[in-house]
mmCIF file of C-alpha atoms in Angstrom:
data_model
loop_
_atom_site.group_PDB
_atom_site.id
_atom_site.type_symbol
_atom_site.label_atom_id
_atom_site.label_comp_id
_atom_site.label_asym_id
_atom_site.label_seq_id
_atom_site.Cartn_x
_atom_site.Cartn_y
_atom_site.Cartn_z
ATOM 1 C CA MET A 1 98.037 134.126 95.382
ATOM 2 C CA LYS A 2 101.911 134.589 94.874
ATOM 3 C CA ARG A 3 102.757 131.721 96.888
ATOM 4 C CA THR A 4 100.125 129.521 95.024
ATOM 5 C CA ILE A 5 101.351 130.553 91.646
ATOM 6 C CA LYS A 6 104.927 129.799 92.575
ATOM 7 C CA LEU A 7 104.038 126.368 93.841
ATOM 8 C CA ILE A 8 102.322 125.450 90.610
ATOM 9 C CA ILE A 9 105.175 126.709 88.585
ATOM 10 C CA TYR A 10 107.893 124.645 90.895
ATOM 11 C CA PHE A 11 105.517 121.633 90.282
ATOM 12 C CA ILE A 12 105.306 121.895 86.532
ATOM 13 C CA ALA A 13 109.044 122.775 86.318
ATOM 14 C CA TYR A 14 110.190 119.581 88.167
ATOM 15 C CA GLN A 15 107.914 117.528 85.827
ATOM 16 C CA LEU A 16 109.428 119.242 82.843
ATOM 17 C CA ALA A 17 112.904 119.076 83.804
ATOM 18 C CA PHE A 18 112.921 115.305 84.852
ATOM 19 C CA SER A 19 110.958 114.210 81.976
ATOM 20 C CA SER A 20 113.626 115.704 79.520
ATOM 21 C CA PHE A 21 116.261 113.376 80.920
ATOM 22 C CA PRO A 22 115.157 110.179 79.182
ATOM 23 C CA ALA A 23 114.842 111.856 75.876
ATOM 24 C CA ILE A 24 118.376 113.393 76.194
ATOM 25 C CA ALA A 25 119.696 109.989 77.304
ATOM 26 C CA TYR A 26 118.269 108.246 74.392
ATOM 27 C CA MET A 27 119.797 110.818 71.914
ATOM 28 C CA LEU A 28 123.165 110.420 73.674
ATOM 29 C CA ARG A 29 122.891 106.727 73.569
ATOM 30 C CA THR A 30 121.820 106.372 69.883
ATOM 31 C CA HIS A 31 124.034 109.472 68.785
ATOM 32 C CA SER A 32 120.861 111.091 67.070
ATOM 33 C CA PHE A 33 118.372 113.817 67.504
ATOM 34 C CA GLU A 34 115.418 111.499 66.692
ATOM 35 C CA MET A 35 112.940 111.233 69.458
ATOM 36 C CA PRO A 36 112.628 107.682 71.114
ATOM 37 C CA LEU A 37 109.669 105.485 70.228
ATOM 38 C CA ALA A 38 107.012 105.103 72.825
ATOM 39 C CA THR A 39 107.483 101.336 72.786
ATOM 40 C CA ASP A 40 111.272 101.579 73.560
ATOM 41 C CA GLU A 41 111.486 99.686 76.927
ATOM 42 C CA THR A 42 114.546 101.489 78.117
ATOM 43 C CA TYR A 43 112.846 104.886 77.413
ATOM 44 C CA ILE A 44 109.684 103.682 79.148
ATOM 45 C CA PHE A 45 111.616 102.718 82.262
ATOM 46 C CA GLN A 46 113.644 105.884 82.374
ATOM 47 C CA THR A 47 110.635 108.033 81.797
ATOM 48 C CA LEU A 48 108.878 106.353 84.636
ATOM 49 C CA LEU A 49 111.636 106.555 86.896
ATOM 50 C CA CYS A 50 112.111 110.142 86.335
ATOM 51 C CA SER A 51 108.564 110.683 86.909
ATOM 52 C CA LEU A 52 109.047 109.204 90.549
ATOM 53 C CA LEU A 53 111.989 111.053 91.021
ATOM 54 C CA ALA A 54 110.227 114.440 90.126
ATOM 55 C CA SER A 55 107.548 113.532 92.510
ATOM 56 C CA LEU A 56 109.934 112.850 95.236
ATOM 57 C CA ALA A 57 111.678 116.194 94.544
ATOM 58 C CA VAL A 58 108.508 118.108 94.849
ATOM 59 C CA ILE A 59 107.926 116.481 98.257
ATOM 60 C CA ILE A 60 111.658 117.336 99.423
ATOM 61 C CA HIS A 61 111.124 120.846 98.241
ATOM 62 C CA LEU A 62 107.879 121.268 99.798
ATOM 63 C CA ILE A 63 109.082 120.054 103.174
ATOM 64 C CA ALA A 64 112.582 121.709 103.012
ATOM 65 C CA GLY A 65 110.783 124.984 101.995
ATOM 66 C CA ARG A 66 108.585 124.728 104.855
ATOM 67 C CA TYR A 67 105.463 125.009 102.653
ATOM 68 C CA VAL A 68 103.975 122.012 104.632
ATOM 69 C CA SER A 69 105.108 120.613 108.017
ATOM 70 C CA LEU A 70 105.232 116.834 108.919
ATOM 71 C CA ASN A 71 103.775 117.668 112.236
ATOM 72 C CA ARG A 72 100.833 116.342 114.267
ATOM 73 C CA GLN A 73 98.549 118.970 113.140
ATOM 74 C CA ASN A 74 98.771 117.856 109.453
ATOM 75 C CA PHE A 75 98.937 114.070 110.292
ATOM 76 C CA SER A 76 96.871 113.909 113.364
ATOM 77 C CA PRO A 77 95.386 110.357 113.948
ATOM 78 C CA LEU A 78 91.641 110.134 113.228
ATOM 79 C CA SER A 79 88.725 107.799 114.159
ATOM 80 C CA VAL A 80 88.367 104.530 112.110
ATOM 81 C CA SER A 81 84.987 105.457 111.672
ATOM 82 C CA LEU A 82 85.994 108.733 109.977
ATOM 83 C CA LEU A 83 88.410 106.892 107.710
ATOM 84 C CA ILE A 84 86.106 104.129 106.746
ATOM 85 C CA THR A 85 83.400 106.742 105.903
ATOM 86 C CA CYS A 86 85.995 108.502 103.737
ATOM 87 C CA VAL A 87 86.601 105.352 101.782
ATOM 88 C CA LEU A 88 83.012 104.926 101.087
ATOM 89 C CA PHE A 89 82.803 108.627 100.133
ATOM 90 C CA VAL A 90 85.260 108.450 97.412
ATOM 91 C CA THR A 91 83.869 104.955 96.380
ATOM 92 C CA GLY A 92 80.433 106.629 95.870
ATOM 93 C CA MET A 93 81.893 109.530 93.730
ATOM 94 C CA GLY A 94 83.550 107.031 91.319
ATOM 95 C CA MET A 95 80.260 105.223 90.911
ATOM 96 C CA TRP A 96 78.387 108.250 89.576
ATOM 97 C CA SER A 97 81.266 110.178 88.062
ATOM 98 C CA ASN A 98 82.223 107.232 85.749
ATOM 99 C CA TYR A 99 78.566 107.061 84.607
ATOM 100 C CA LEU A 100 78.453 110.891 83.995
ATOM 101 C CA ASN A 101 81.599 110.645 81.728
ATOM 102 C CA GLU A 102 79.839 108.074 79.819
ATOM 103 C CA LEU A 103 76.766 110.191 79.193
ATOM 104 C CA LEU A 104 79.030 113.222 78.135
ATOM 105 C CA GLY A 105 80.780 110.893 75.798
ATOM 106 C CA VAL A 106 84.257 111.721 77.291
ATOM 107 C CA SER A 107 87.007 109.595 75.954
ATOM 108 C CA MET A 108 90.691 109.675 75.836
ATOM 109 C CA SER A 109 92.663 110.623 72.667
ATOM 110 C CA PRO A 110 94.803 107.998 71.409
ATOM 111 C CA GLN A 111 98.202 109.620 72.779
ATOM 112 C CA LEU A 112 96.574 110.037 76.172
ATOM 113 C CA GLN A 113 95.404 106.321 75.988
ATOM 114 C CA GLN A 114 98.730 105.160 75.144
ATOM 115 C CA ALA A 115 100.368 107.080 78.168
ATOM 116 C CA PHE A 116 97.707 105.760 80.362
ATOM 117 C CA GLU A 117 98.348 102.156 79.213
ATOM 118 C CA MET A 118 102.259 102.704 79.738
ATOM 119 C CA LEU A 119 101.518 103.684 83.409
ATOM 120 C CA MET A 120 99.163 100.862 83.907
ATOM 121 C CA GLN A 121 101.433 98.174 82.357
ATOM 122 C CA HIS A 122 104.587 98.881 84.285
ATOM 123 C CA PRO A 123 105.293 98.434 87.877
ATOM 124 C CA LEU A 124 107.026 101.800 88.248
ATOM 125 C CA GLY A 125 103.760 103.357 86.761
ATOM 126 C CA ILE A 126 101.573 101.743 89.121
ATOM 127 C CA ILE A 127 103.820 102.941 92.072
ATOM 128 C CA SER A 128 103.704 106.478 90.626
ATOM 129 C CA THR A 129 99.926 106.391 90.215
ATOM 130 C CA VAL A 130 98.707 104.629 93.312
ATOM 131 C CA ILE A 131 101.329 105.599 95.871
ATOM 132 C CA MET A 132 103.381 108.718 94.972
ATOM 133 C CA ALA A 133 100.594 110.747 93.267
ATOM 134 C CA PRO A 134 98.273 110.814 96.252
ATOM 135 C CA VAL A 135 101.162 111.832 98.487
ATOM 136 C CA VAL A 136 102.844 114.481 96.434
ATOM 137 C CA GLU A 137 99.521 115.981 95.236
ATOM 138 C CA GLU A 138 97.835 116.009 98.635
ATOM 139 C CA LEU A 139 100.925 117.618 100.135
ATOM 140 C CA LEU A 140 100.926 120.248 97.428
ATOM 141 C CA PHE A 141 97.377 121.068 96.658
ATOM 142 C CA ARG A 142 95.773 120.449 100.118
ATOM 143 C CA GLY A 143 98.603 120.972 102.614
ATOM 144 C CA ALA A 144 100.736 123.659 100.787
ATOM 145 C CA ILE A 145 98.063 125.469 98.790
ATOM 146 C CA GLU A 146 94.806 125.108 100.281
ATOM 147 C CA GLY A 147 96.036 125.058 103.850
ATOM 148 C CA HIS A 148 97.815 128.471 103.266
ATOM 149 C CA LEU A 149 94.725 129.951 101.541
ATOM 150 C CA LEU A 150 92.578 128.785 104.528
ATOM 151 C CA ARG A 151 94.743 130.619 106.973
ATOM 152 C CA VAL A 152 94.778 133.873 104.896
ATOM 153 C CA TRP A 153 91.446 134.096 103.413
ATOM 154 C CA LYS A 154 88.223 134.761 105.207
ATOM 155 C CA LYS A 155 85.977 132.468 103.186
ATOM 156 C CA PRO A 156 87.065 128.861 103.315
ATOM 157 C CA ALA A 157 84.924 127.881 100.194
ATOM 158 C CA TYR A 158 87.295 130.127 98.018
ATOM 159 C CA ALA A 159 90.273 128.098 99.225
ATOM 160 C CA ILE A 160 88.552 124.778 98.515
ATOM 161 C CA ILE A 161 87.538 125.924 95.105
ATOM 162 C CA VAL A 162 90.894 127.451 94.032
ATOM 163 C CA SER A 163 92.774 124.361 95.136
ATOM 164 C CA SER A 164 90.347 122.045 93.487
ATOM 165 C CA LEU A 165 90.537 124.132 90.148
ATOM 166 C CA LEU A 166 94.339 124.077 90.072
ATOM 167 C CA PHE A 167 94.087 120.333 90.898
ATOM 168 C CA GLY A 168 91.952 119.728 87.915
ATOM 169 C CA LEU A 169 94.007 122.006 85.613
ATOM 170 C CA VAL A 170 97.422 120.345 86.169
ATOM 171 C CA HIS A 171 95.925 117.108 84.924
ATOM 172 C CA GLY A 172 96.259 118.758 81.562
ATOM 173 C CA ASN A 173 93.444 116.992 79.661
ATOM 174 C CA LEU A 174 89.704 117.237 79.315
ATOM 175 C CA VAL A 175 89.286 113.600 80.370
ATOM 176 C CA GLN A 176 90.628 113.834 83.976
ATOM 177 C CA ALA A 177 90.208 117.512 84.564
ATOM 178 C CA PRO A 178 86.431 117.720 85.471
ATOM 179 C CA PHE A 179 86.501 114.740 87.662
ATOM 180 C CA ALA A 180 89.827 115.830 89.348
ATOM 181 C CA PHE A 181 88.126 119.056 90.156
ATOM 182 C CA LEU A 182 85.152 117.206 91.793
ATOM 183 C CA LEU A 183 87.460 115.044 93.629
ATOM 184 C CA GLY A 184 89.589 118.014 94.819
ATOM 185 C CA LEU A 185 86.395 119.626 96.107
ATOM 186 C CA ALA A 186 85.802 116.530 98.102
ATOM 187 C CA LEU A 187 89.436 116.221 99.370
ATOM 188 C CA GLY A 188 89.531 119.900 100.103
ATOM 189 C CA TRP A 189 86.307 119.732 102.124
ATOM 190 C CA ILE A 190 87.570 116.774 104.269
ATOM 191 C CA TYR A 191 91.003 118.612 104.781
ATOM 192 C CA TYR A 192 89.103 121.729 105.782
ATOM 193 C CA HIS A 193 87.029 119.865 108.396
ATOM 194 C CA THR A 194 89.776 117.584 109.742
ATOM 195 C CA GLY A 195 92.823 119.665 109.473
ATOM 196 C CA SER A 196 94.672 116.486 108.623
ATOM 197 C CA LEU A 197 96.048 115.216 105.445
ATOM 198 C CA LEU A 198 95.677 111.607 106.341
ATOM 199 C CA PRO A 199 91.905 111.578 105.031
ATOM 200 C CA SER A 200 92.616 113.029 101.645
ATOM 201 C CA ILE A 201 95.554 111.035 100.969
ATOM 202 C CA LEU A 202 93.741 107.887 101.711
ATOM 203 C CA MET A 203 90.869 108.928 99.673
ATOM 204 C CA HIS A 204 93.212 109.724 96.806
ATOM 205 C CA PHE A 205 94.967 106.481 97.125
ATOM 206 C CA ILE A 206 91.688 104.517 97.098
ATOM 207 C CA ASN A 207 90.478 106.570 93.964
ATOM 208 C CA ASN A 208 93.772 105.779 92.023
ATOM 209 C CA LEU A 209 93.791 102.166 93.282
ATOM 210 C CA THR A 210 90.199 101.580 92.079
ATOM 211 C CA ALA A 211 91.121 102.815 88.589
ATOM 212 C CA THR A 212 94.148 100.750 88.528
ATOM 213 C CA LEU A 213 92.466 97.516 89.763
ATOM 214 C CA THR A 214 89.528 98.091 87.306
ATOM 215 C CA TYR A 215 92.019 98.411 84.341
ATOM 216 C CA HIS A 216 93.683 95.180 85.133
ATOM 217 C CA LEU A 217 90.813 93.114 86.298
ATOM 218 C CA SER A 218 88.289 93.962 83.665
ATOM 219 C CA GLY A 219 88.418 91.956 80.356
ATOM 220 C CA ASP A 220 88.382 95.203 78.241
ATOM 221 C CA PRO A 221 89.611 98.419 79.998
ATOM 222 C CA ASP A 222 87.490 100.310 77.539
ATOM 223 C CA THR A 223 84.233 98.635 78.340
ATOM 224 C CA THR A 224 81.725 101.024 79.769
ATOM 225 C CA LEU A 225 79.308 100.521 82.787
ATOM 226 C CA THR A 226 76.395 100.521 80.224
ATOM 227 C CA GLU A 227 77.992 97.658 78.162
ATOM 228 C CA THR A 228 78.799 95.573 81.380
ATOM 229 C CA PHE A 229 75.689 96.117 83.477
ATOM 230 C CA GLY A 230 73.235 97.236 80.813
ATOM 231 C CA ALA A 231 71.553 100.757 80.719
ATOM 232 C CA THR A 232 69.309 100.043 83.752
ATOM 233 C CA GLY A 233 72.215 98.488 85.755
ATOM 234 C CA ALA A 234 74.529 101.274 85.023
ATOM 235 C CA LEU A 235 71.701 103.927 86.049
ATOM 236 C CA CYS A 236 71.179 102.095 89.267
ATOM 237 C CA ILE A 237 75.035 102.109 90.046
ATOM 238 C CA ALA A 238 75.100 105.823 89.506
ATOM 239 C CA LEU A 239 72.105 106.672 91.550
ATOM 240 C CA GLY A 240 73.551 104.312 94.378
ATOM 241 C CA GLY A 241 76.788 106.358 94.151
ATOM 242 C CA ILE A 242 74.861 109.574 94.399
ATOM 243 C CA VAL A 243 73.068 108.343 97.485
ATOM 244 C CA LEU A 244 76.328 106.818 99.111
ATOM 245 C CA THR A 245 78.103 110.221 98.437
ATOM 246 C CA ILE A 246 75.405 112.289 100.049
ATOM 247 C CA LEU A 247 74.906 109.867 103.085
ATOM 248 C CA CYS A 248 78.717 109.843 103.830
ATOM 249 C CA VAL A 249 78.744 113.856 103.512
ATOM 250 C CA TRP A 250 75.812 113.858 106.070
ATOM 251 C CA ILE A 251 77.586 111.387 108.375
ATOM 252 C CA ILE A 252 80.832 113.218 108.559
ATOM 253 C CA ARG A 253 79.289 116.671 108.670
ATOM 254 C CA SER A 254 76.738 115.610 111.509
ATOM 255 C CA ARG A 255 77.866 112.860 113.280
ATOM 256 C CA LEU A 256 81.846 112.583 112.955
ATOM 257 C CA ILE A 257 83.074 116.072 112.653
ATOM 258 C CA THR A 258 80.554 118.759 114.234
ATOM 259 C CA GLN A 259 83.070 121.571 114.027
ATOM 260 C CA PRO A 260 85.877 122.411 111.238
ATOM 261 C CA ALA A 261 89.404 122.437 112.319
ATOM 262 C CA ALA A 262 90.865 125.654 113.620
ATOM 263 C CA TRP A 263 92.596 127.576 110.766
ATOM 264 C CA VAL A 264 94.313 130.657 112.499
ATOM 265 C CA SER A 265 95.363 133.407 110.176
ATOM 266 C CA THR A 266 98.945 134.106 110.075
ATOM 267 C CA THR A 267 101.133 136.306 108.098
ATOM 268 C CA PRO A 268 102.634 134.234 105.154
ATOM 269 C CA THR A 269 106.273 133.846 105.437
ATOM 270 C CA SER A 270 106.772 131.176 102.654
ATOM 271 C CA ASP A 271 106.789 133.867 100.141
ATOM 272 C CA ASN A 272 110.411 134.485 100.919
ATOM 273 C CA THR A 273 111.305 130.939 100.686
ATOM 274 C CA ILE A 274 112.545 128.978 97.499
#
């Protein structure tokens, strides 16, 4: 676990370090110690740019530190049938998880809602959410963390659960964390069976793209499934999502991947890297 903890610390440290730059630049520009307003356009641009740079720094660190390799094993080409099934898999999860959030009454705080809207309303925010987040988070949580744990732990389930828990916790809020954990289980399960990061990156991309499109195409981003389709319609969508999720798991496990990828135990060496 030493390597896993170290990677999480690196990830958080990069986020904190880069996020401090816009505030410092604002103070230097205004010759004051006042924090910038969230509506300041220059500050928003710098914040989102630094977020992208932080993600890029994490990717470079993971590759340069040899925590994850850009080799054929991690990015092995897979069948079109498997990739399509993975897309349907994550789509089905989104259908029932959104309904579950509604039943539990989970909602964003005003601060979190403001941050989410800032992301969704700026091109850099969309790039960060839809493109950079799936890449950097899959390289870290599936490739560097889960991949390592799969090789050194005897029970694959533990590696999948631990990486998923960490994936949920780093989102830092009660709205996203539960679904992030469930999504992490699905992504981790796919990675365990395929040995490739391509399906998990694709599923993560589809999940974030769907959330982004829903925000921009809906008349009111705060509208729930029940308000849009009625109680019966929302329930049918959720049940359909459950059926689709189970069906995709069955197809992947029994038709597309009959044996999980080979995870050879090796002596970990990355604890000696930076």
